[in-house]
PDB file of C-alpha atoms and ligand atoms in Angstrom:
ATOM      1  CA  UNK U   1      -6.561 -23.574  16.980  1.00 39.00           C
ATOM      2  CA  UNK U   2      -7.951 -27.018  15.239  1.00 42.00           C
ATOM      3  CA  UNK U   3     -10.553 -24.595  13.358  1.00 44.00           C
ATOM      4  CA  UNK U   4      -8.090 -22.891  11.740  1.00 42.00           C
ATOM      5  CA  UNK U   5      -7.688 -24.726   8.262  1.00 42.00           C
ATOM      6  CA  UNK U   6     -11.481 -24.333   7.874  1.00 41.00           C
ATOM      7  CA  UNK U   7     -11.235 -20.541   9.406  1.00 39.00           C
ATOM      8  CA  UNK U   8      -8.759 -19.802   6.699  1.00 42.00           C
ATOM      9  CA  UNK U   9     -10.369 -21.775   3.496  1.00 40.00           C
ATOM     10  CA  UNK U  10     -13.693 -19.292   4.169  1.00 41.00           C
ATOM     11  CA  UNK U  11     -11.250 -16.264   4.769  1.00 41.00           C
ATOM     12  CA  UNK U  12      -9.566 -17.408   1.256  1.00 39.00           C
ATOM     13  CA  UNK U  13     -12.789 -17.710  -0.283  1.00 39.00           C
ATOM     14  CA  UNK U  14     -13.762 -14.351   0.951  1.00 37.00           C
ATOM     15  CA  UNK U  15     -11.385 -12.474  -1.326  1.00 36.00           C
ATOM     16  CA  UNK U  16     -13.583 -13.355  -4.222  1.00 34.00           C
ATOM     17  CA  UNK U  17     -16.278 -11.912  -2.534  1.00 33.00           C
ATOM     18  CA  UNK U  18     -18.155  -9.118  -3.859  1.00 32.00           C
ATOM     19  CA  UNK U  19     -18.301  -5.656  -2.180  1.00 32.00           C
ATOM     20  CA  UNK U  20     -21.020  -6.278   0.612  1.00 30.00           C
ATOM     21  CA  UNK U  21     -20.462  -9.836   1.019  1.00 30.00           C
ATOM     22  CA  UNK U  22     -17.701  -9.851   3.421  1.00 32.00           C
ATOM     23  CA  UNK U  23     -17.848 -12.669   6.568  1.00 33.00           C
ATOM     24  CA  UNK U  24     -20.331 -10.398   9.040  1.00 34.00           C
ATOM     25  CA  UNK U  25     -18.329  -9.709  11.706  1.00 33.00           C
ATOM     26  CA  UNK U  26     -18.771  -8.082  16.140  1.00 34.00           C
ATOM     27  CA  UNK U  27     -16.897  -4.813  15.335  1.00 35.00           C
ATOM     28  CA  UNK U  28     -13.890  -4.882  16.089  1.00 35.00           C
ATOM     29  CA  UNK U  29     -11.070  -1.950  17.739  1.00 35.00           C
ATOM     30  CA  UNK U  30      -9.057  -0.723  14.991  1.00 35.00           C
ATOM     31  CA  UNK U  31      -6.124  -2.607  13.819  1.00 36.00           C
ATOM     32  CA  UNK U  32      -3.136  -0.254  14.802  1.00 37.00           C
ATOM     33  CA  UNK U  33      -1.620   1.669  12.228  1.00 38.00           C
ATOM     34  CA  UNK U  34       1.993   0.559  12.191  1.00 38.00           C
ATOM     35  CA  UNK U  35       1.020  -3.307  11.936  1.00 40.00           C
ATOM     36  CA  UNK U  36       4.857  -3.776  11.241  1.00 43.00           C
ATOM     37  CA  UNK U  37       5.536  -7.385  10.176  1.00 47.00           C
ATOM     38  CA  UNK U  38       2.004  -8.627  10.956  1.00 48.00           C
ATOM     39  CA  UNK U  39       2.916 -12.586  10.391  1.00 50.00           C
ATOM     40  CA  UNK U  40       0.343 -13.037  13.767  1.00 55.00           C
ATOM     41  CA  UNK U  41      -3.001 -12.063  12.375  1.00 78.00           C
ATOM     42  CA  UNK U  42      -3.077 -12.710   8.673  1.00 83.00           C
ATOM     43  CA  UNK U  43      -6.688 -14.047   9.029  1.00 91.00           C
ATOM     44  CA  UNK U  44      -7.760 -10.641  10.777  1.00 94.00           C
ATOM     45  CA  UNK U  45      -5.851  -8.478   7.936  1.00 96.00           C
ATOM     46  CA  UNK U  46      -8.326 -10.872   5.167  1.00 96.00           C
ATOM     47  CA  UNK U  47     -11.283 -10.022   7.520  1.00 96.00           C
ATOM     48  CA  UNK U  48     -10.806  -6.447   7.364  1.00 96.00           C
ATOM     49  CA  UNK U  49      -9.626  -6.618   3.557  1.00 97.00           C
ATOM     50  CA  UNK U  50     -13.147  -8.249   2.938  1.00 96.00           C
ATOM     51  CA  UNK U  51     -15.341  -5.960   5.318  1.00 96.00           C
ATOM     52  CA  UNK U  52     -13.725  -3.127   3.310  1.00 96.00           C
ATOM     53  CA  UNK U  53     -14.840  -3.720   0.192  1.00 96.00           C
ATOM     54  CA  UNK U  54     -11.543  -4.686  -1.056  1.00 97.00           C
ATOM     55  CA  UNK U  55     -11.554  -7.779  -3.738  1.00 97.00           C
ATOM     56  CA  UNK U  56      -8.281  -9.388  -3.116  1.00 97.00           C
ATOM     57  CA  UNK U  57      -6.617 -12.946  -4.106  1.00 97.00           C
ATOM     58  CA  UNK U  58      -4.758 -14.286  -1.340  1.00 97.00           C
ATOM     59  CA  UNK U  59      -1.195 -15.702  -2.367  1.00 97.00           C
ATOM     60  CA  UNK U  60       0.669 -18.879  -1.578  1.00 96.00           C
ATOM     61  CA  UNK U  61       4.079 -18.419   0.711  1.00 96.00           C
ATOM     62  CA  UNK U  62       6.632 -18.315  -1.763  1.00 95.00           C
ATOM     63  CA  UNK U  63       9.950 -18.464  -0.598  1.00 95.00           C
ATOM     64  CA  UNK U  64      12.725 -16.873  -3.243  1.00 94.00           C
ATOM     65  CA  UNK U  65      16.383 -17.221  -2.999  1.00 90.00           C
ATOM     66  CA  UNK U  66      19.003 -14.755  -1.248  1.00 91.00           C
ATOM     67  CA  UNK U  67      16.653 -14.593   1.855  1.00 94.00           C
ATOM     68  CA  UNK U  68      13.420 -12.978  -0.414  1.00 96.00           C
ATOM     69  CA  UNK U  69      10.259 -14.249   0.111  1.00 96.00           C
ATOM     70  CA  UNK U  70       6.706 -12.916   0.033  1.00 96.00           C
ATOM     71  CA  UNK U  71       4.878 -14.734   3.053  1.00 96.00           C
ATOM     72  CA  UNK U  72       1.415 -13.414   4.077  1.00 95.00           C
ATOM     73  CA  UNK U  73       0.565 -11.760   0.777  1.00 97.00           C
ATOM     74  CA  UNK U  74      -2.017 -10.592  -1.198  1.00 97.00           C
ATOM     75  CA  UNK U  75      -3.071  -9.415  -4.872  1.00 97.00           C
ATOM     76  CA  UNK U  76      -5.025  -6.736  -5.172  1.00 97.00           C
ATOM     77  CA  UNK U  77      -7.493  -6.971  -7.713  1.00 96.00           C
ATOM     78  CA  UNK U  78     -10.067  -4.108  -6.760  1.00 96.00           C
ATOM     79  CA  UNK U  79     -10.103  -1.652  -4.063  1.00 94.00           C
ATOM     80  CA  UNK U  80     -11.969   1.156  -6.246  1.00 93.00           C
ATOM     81  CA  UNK U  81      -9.248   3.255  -7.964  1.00 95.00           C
ATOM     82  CA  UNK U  82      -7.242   0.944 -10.372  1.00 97.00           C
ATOM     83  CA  UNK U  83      -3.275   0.818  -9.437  1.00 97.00           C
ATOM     84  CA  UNK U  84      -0.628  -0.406 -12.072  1.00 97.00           C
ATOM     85  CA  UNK U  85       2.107  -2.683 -11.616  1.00 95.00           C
ATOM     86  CA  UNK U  86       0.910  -4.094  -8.251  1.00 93.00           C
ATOM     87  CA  UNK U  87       1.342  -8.029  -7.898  1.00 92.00           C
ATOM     88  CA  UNK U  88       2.299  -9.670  -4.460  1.00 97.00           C
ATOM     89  CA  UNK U  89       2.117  -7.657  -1.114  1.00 97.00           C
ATOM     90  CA  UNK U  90       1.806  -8.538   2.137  1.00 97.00           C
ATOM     91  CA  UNK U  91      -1.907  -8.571   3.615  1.00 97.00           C
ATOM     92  CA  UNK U  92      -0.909  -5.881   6.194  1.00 97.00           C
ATOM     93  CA  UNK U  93       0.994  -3.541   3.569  1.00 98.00           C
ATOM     94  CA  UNK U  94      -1.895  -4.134   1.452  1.00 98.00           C
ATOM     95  CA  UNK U  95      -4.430  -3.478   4.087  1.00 97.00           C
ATOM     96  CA  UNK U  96      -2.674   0.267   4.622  1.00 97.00           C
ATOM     97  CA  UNK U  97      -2.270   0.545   0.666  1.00 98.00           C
ATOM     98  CA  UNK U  98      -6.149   0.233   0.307  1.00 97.00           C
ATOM     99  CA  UNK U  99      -6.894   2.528   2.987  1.00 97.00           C
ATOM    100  CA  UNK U 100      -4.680   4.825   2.080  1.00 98.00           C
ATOM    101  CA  UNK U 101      -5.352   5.034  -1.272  1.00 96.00           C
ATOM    102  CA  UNK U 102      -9.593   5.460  -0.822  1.00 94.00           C
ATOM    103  CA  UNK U 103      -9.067   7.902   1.811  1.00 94.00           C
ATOM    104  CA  UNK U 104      -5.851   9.937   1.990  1.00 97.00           C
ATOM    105  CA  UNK U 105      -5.692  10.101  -1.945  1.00 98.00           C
ATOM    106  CA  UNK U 106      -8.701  10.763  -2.914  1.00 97.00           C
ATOM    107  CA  UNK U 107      -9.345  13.159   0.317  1.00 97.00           C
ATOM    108  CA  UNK U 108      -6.187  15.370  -1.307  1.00 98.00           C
ATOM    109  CA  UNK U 109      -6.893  15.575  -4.628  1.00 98.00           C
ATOM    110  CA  UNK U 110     -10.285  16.854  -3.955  1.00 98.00           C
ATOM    111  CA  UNK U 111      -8.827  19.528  -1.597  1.00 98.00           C
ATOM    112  CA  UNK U 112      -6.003  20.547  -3.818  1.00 98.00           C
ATOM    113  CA  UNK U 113      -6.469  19.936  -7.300  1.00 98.00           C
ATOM    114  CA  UNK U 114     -10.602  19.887  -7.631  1.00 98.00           C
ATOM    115  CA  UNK U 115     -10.612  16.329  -9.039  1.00 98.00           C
ATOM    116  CA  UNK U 116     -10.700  12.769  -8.540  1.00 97.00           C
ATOM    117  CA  UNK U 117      -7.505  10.278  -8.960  1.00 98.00           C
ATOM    118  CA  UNK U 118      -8.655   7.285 -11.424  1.00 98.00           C
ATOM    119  CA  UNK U 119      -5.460   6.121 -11.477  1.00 98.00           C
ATOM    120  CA  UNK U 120      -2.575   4.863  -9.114  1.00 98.00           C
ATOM    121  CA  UNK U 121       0.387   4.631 -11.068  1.00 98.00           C
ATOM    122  CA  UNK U 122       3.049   2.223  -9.221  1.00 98.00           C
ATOM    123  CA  UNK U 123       6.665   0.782  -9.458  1.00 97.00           C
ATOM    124  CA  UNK U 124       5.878  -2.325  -7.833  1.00 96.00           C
ATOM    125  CA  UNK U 125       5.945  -3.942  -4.555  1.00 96.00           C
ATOM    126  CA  UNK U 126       7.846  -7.185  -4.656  1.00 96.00           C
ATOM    127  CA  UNK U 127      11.507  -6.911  -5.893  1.00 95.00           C
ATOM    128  CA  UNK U 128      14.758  -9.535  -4.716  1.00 94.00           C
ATOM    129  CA  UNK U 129      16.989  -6.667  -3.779  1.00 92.00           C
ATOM    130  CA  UNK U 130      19.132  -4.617  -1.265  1.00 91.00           C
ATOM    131  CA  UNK U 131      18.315  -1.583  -0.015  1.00 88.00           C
ATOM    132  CA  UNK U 132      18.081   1.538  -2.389  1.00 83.00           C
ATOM    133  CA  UNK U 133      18.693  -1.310  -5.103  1.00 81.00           C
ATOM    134  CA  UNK U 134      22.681  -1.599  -3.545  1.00 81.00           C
ATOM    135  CA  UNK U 135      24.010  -4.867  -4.080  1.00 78.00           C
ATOM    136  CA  UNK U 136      25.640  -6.045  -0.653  1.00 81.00           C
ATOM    137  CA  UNK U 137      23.053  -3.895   1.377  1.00 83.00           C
ATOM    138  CA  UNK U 138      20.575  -4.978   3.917  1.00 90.00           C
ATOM    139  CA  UNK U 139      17.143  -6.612   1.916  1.00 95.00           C
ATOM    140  CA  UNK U 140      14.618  -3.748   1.596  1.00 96.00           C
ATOM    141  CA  UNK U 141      11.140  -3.944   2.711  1.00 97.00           C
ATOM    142  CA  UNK U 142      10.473  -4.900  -1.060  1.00 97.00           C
ATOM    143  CA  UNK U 143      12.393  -8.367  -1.189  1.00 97.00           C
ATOM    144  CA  UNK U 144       9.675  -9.442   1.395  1.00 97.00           C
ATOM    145  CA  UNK U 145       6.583  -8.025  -0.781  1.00 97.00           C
ATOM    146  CA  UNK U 146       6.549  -5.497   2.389  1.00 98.00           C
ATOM    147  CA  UNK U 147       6.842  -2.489  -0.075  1.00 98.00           C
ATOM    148  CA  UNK U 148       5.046  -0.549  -2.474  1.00 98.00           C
ATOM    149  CA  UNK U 149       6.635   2.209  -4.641  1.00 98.00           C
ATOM    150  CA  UNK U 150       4.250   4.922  -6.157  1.00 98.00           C
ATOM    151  CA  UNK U 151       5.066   7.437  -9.050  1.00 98.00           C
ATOM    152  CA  UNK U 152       1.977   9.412 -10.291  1.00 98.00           C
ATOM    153  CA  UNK U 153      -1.577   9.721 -10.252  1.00 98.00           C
ATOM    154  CA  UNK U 154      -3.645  10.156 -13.175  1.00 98.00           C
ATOM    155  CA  UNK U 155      -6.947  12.605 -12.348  1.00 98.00           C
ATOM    156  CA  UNK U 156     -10.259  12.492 -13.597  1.00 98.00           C
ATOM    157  CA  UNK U 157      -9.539  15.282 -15.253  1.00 97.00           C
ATOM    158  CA  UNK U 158      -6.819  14.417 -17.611  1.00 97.00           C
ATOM    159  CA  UNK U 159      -3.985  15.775 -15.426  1.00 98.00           C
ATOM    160  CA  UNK U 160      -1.116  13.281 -14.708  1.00 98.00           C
ATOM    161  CA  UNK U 161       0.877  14.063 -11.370  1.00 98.00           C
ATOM    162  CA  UNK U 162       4.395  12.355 -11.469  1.00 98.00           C
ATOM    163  CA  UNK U 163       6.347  12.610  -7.855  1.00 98.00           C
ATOM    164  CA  UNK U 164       8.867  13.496 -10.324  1.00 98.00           C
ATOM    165  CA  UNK U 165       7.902  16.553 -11.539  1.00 98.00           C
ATOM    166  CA  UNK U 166       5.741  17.334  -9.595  1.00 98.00           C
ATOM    167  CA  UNK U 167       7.277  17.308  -5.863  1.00 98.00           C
ATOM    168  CA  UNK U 168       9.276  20.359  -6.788  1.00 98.00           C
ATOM    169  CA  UNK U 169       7.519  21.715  -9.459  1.00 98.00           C
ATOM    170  CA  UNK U 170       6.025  24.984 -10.219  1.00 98.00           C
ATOM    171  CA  UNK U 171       2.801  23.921  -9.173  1.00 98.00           C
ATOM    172  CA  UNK U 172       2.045  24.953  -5.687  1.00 98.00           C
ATOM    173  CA  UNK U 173      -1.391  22.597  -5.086  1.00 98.00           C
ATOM    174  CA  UNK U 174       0.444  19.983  -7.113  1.00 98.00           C
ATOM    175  CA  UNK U 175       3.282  20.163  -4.884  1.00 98.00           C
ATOM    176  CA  UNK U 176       0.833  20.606  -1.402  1.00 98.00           C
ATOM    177  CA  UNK U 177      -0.993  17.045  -2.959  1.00 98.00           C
ATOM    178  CA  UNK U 178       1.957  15.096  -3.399  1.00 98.00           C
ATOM    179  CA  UNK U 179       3.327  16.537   0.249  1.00 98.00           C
ATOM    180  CA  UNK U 180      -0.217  15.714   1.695  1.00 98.00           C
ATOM    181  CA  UNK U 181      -0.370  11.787   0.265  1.00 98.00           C
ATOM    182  CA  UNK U 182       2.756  10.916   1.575  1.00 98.00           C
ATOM    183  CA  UNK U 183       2.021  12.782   4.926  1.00 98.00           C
ATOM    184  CA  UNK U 184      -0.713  10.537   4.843  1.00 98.00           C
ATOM    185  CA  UNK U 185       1.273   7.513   4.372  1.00 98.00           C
ATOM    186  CA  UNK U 186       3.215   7.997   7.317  1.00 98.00           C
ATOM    187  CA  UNK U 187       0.707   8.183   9.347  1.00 97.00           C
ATOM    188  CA  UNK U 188      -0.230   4.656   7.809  1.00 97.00           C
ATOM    189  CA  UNK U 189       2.658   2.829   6.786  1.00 98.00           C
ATOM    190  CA  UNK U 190       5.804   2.262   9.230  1.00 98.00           C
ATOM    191  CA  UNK U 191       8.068   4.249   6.631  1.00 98.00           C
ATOM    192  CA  UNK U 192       7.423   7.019   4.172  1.00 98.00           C
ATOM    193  CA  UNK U 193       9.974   8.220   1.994  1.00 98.00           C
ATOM    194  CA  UNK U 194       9.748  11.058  -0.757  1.00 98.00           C
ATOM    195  CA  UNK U 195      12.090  12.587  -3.049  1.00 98.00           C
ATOM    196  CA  UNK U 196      13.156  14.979   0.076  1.00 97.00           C
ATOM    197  CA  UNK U 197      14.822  11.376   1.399  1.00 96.00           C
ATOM    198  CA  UNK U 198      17.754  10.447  -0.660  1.00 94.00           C
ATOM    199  CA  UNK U 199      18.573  10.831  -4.302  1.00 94.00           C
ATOM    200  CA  UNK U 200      17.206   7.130  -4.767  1.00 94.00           C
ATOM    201  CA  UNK U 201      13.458   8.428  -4.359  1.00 96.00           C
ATOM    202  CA  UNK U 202      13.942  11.389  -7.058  1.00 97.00           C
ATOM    203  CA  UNK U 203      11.050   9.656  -8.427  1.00 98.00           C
ATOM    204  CA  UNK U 204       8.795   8.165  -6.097  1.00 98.00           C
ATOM    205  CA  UNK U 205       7.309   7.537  -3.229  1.00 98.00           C
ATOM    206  CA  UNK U 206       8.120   4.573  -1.019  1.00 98.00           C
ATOM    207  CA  UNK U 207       6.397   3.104   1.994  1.00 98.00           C
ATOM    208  CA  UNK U 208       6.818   0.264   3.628  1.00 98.00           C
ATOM    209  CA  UNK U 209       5.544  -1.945   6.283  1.00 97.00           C
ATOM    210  CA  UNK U 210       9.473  -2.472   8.069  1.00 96.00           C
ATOM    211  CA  UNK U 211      11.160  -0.725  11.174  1.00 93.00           C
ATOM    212  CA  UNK U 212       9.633   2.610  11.676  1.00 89.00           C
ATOM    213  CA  UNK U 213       8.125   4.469  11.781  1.00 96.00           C
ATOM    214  CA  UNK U 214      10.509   6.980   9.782  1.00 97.00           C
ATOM    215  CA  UNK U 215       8.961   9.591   7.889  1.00 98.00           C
ATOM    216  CA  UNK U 216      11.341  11.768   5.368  1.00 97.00           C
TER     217      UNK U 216
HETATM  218 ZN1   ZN G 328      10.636   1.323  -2.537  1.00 96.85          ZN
END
């Protein structure tokens, strides 16, 4: 392991690198899908964050008080469709987040509502607080930067779909999208929740990289 600090300054680098440019690579298996809390590989997750196409800033450990912390984490800055509100994640959450926003998203909207998503709208990933936002609960997912809340997409077509209004709305293809992208993350992230979860997630979708998987 005495390569590692240099191993890790060209895998830093290589989040300013262009699409294309990424470190070449032997192919590699594919990275399970429920990477969990992935602390063991963070230079693979920058590898495959770079061979994707994804630009991305790697963070500094940051540790927060009452336990939060955001170790291992990443900022987005372009993985094709533009995503609001997004600041520190963790490589592997943001590893799923990329994939599952340039396949699974985009895949649904052009099967159910003819268009293209241009826009990610989000509630954030990193937030110092208990589960469901409880004071006195367990941390959630998001006081580690290990969760990413989503609330509508914005189409190429002018549309706006909130999870809001849309998850039981009168809109059947609206509803079968919304149903289809979180399917999707569940299949990606350890834990998918949707307004059919609790009352907390009337608005939103949440997935995270924690215990899973759980899918609701
Ligand atoms: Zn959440």
């Amino acid at each position: 392991m005495r390569r590692l600090p240099i191993v890790f300054l060209i895998l830093t680098l290589a989040g300013c690198i262009p699409h294309g440019e990424a470190p070449r690579e032997p192919p590699r298996a594919e990275a399970p899908l429920h990477a969990g809390h992935d602390q063991a590989s963070p230079l693979q997750c920058h590898i495959d964050l770079a061979r994707e196409g994804v630009r991305f800033r790697a963070l500094p450990d940051q540790i927060f008080g009452g336990g939060c912390s955001a170790l291992n984490s990443v900022q987005l800055l372009d993985m094709g469709t533009p995503v609001t509100n997004l600041r520190a994640m963790t490589c592997p959450l943001a590893r799923q987040f990329a994939r599952w926003s340039r396949e699974a998203v985009q895949t649904a909207a052009d099967q159910w509502l003819r268009s293209r998503v241009v826009r990610i709208e989000s509630m954030g990933s990193y937030s110092c607080r208990g589960l469901n936002g409880q004071p006195g609960a367990r941390l959630s997912e998001h006081a580690f930067a290990n969760a990413v809340d989503v609330s509508a997409f914005v189409l190429a077509d002018g549309r706006r779909i909130t999870v809001q209004a849309g998850w039981n709305g009168e809109d059947e293809r609206v509803r079968a999208f919304l149903r289809a992208v979180h399917q999707a993350g569940c299949r990606r992230f350890s834990v998918g929740l949707s307004p059919d979860s609790n009352a907390y997630h009337y608005d939103h979708m949440h997935f995270d990289m924690g215990r899973g998987p759980y899918c609701r």
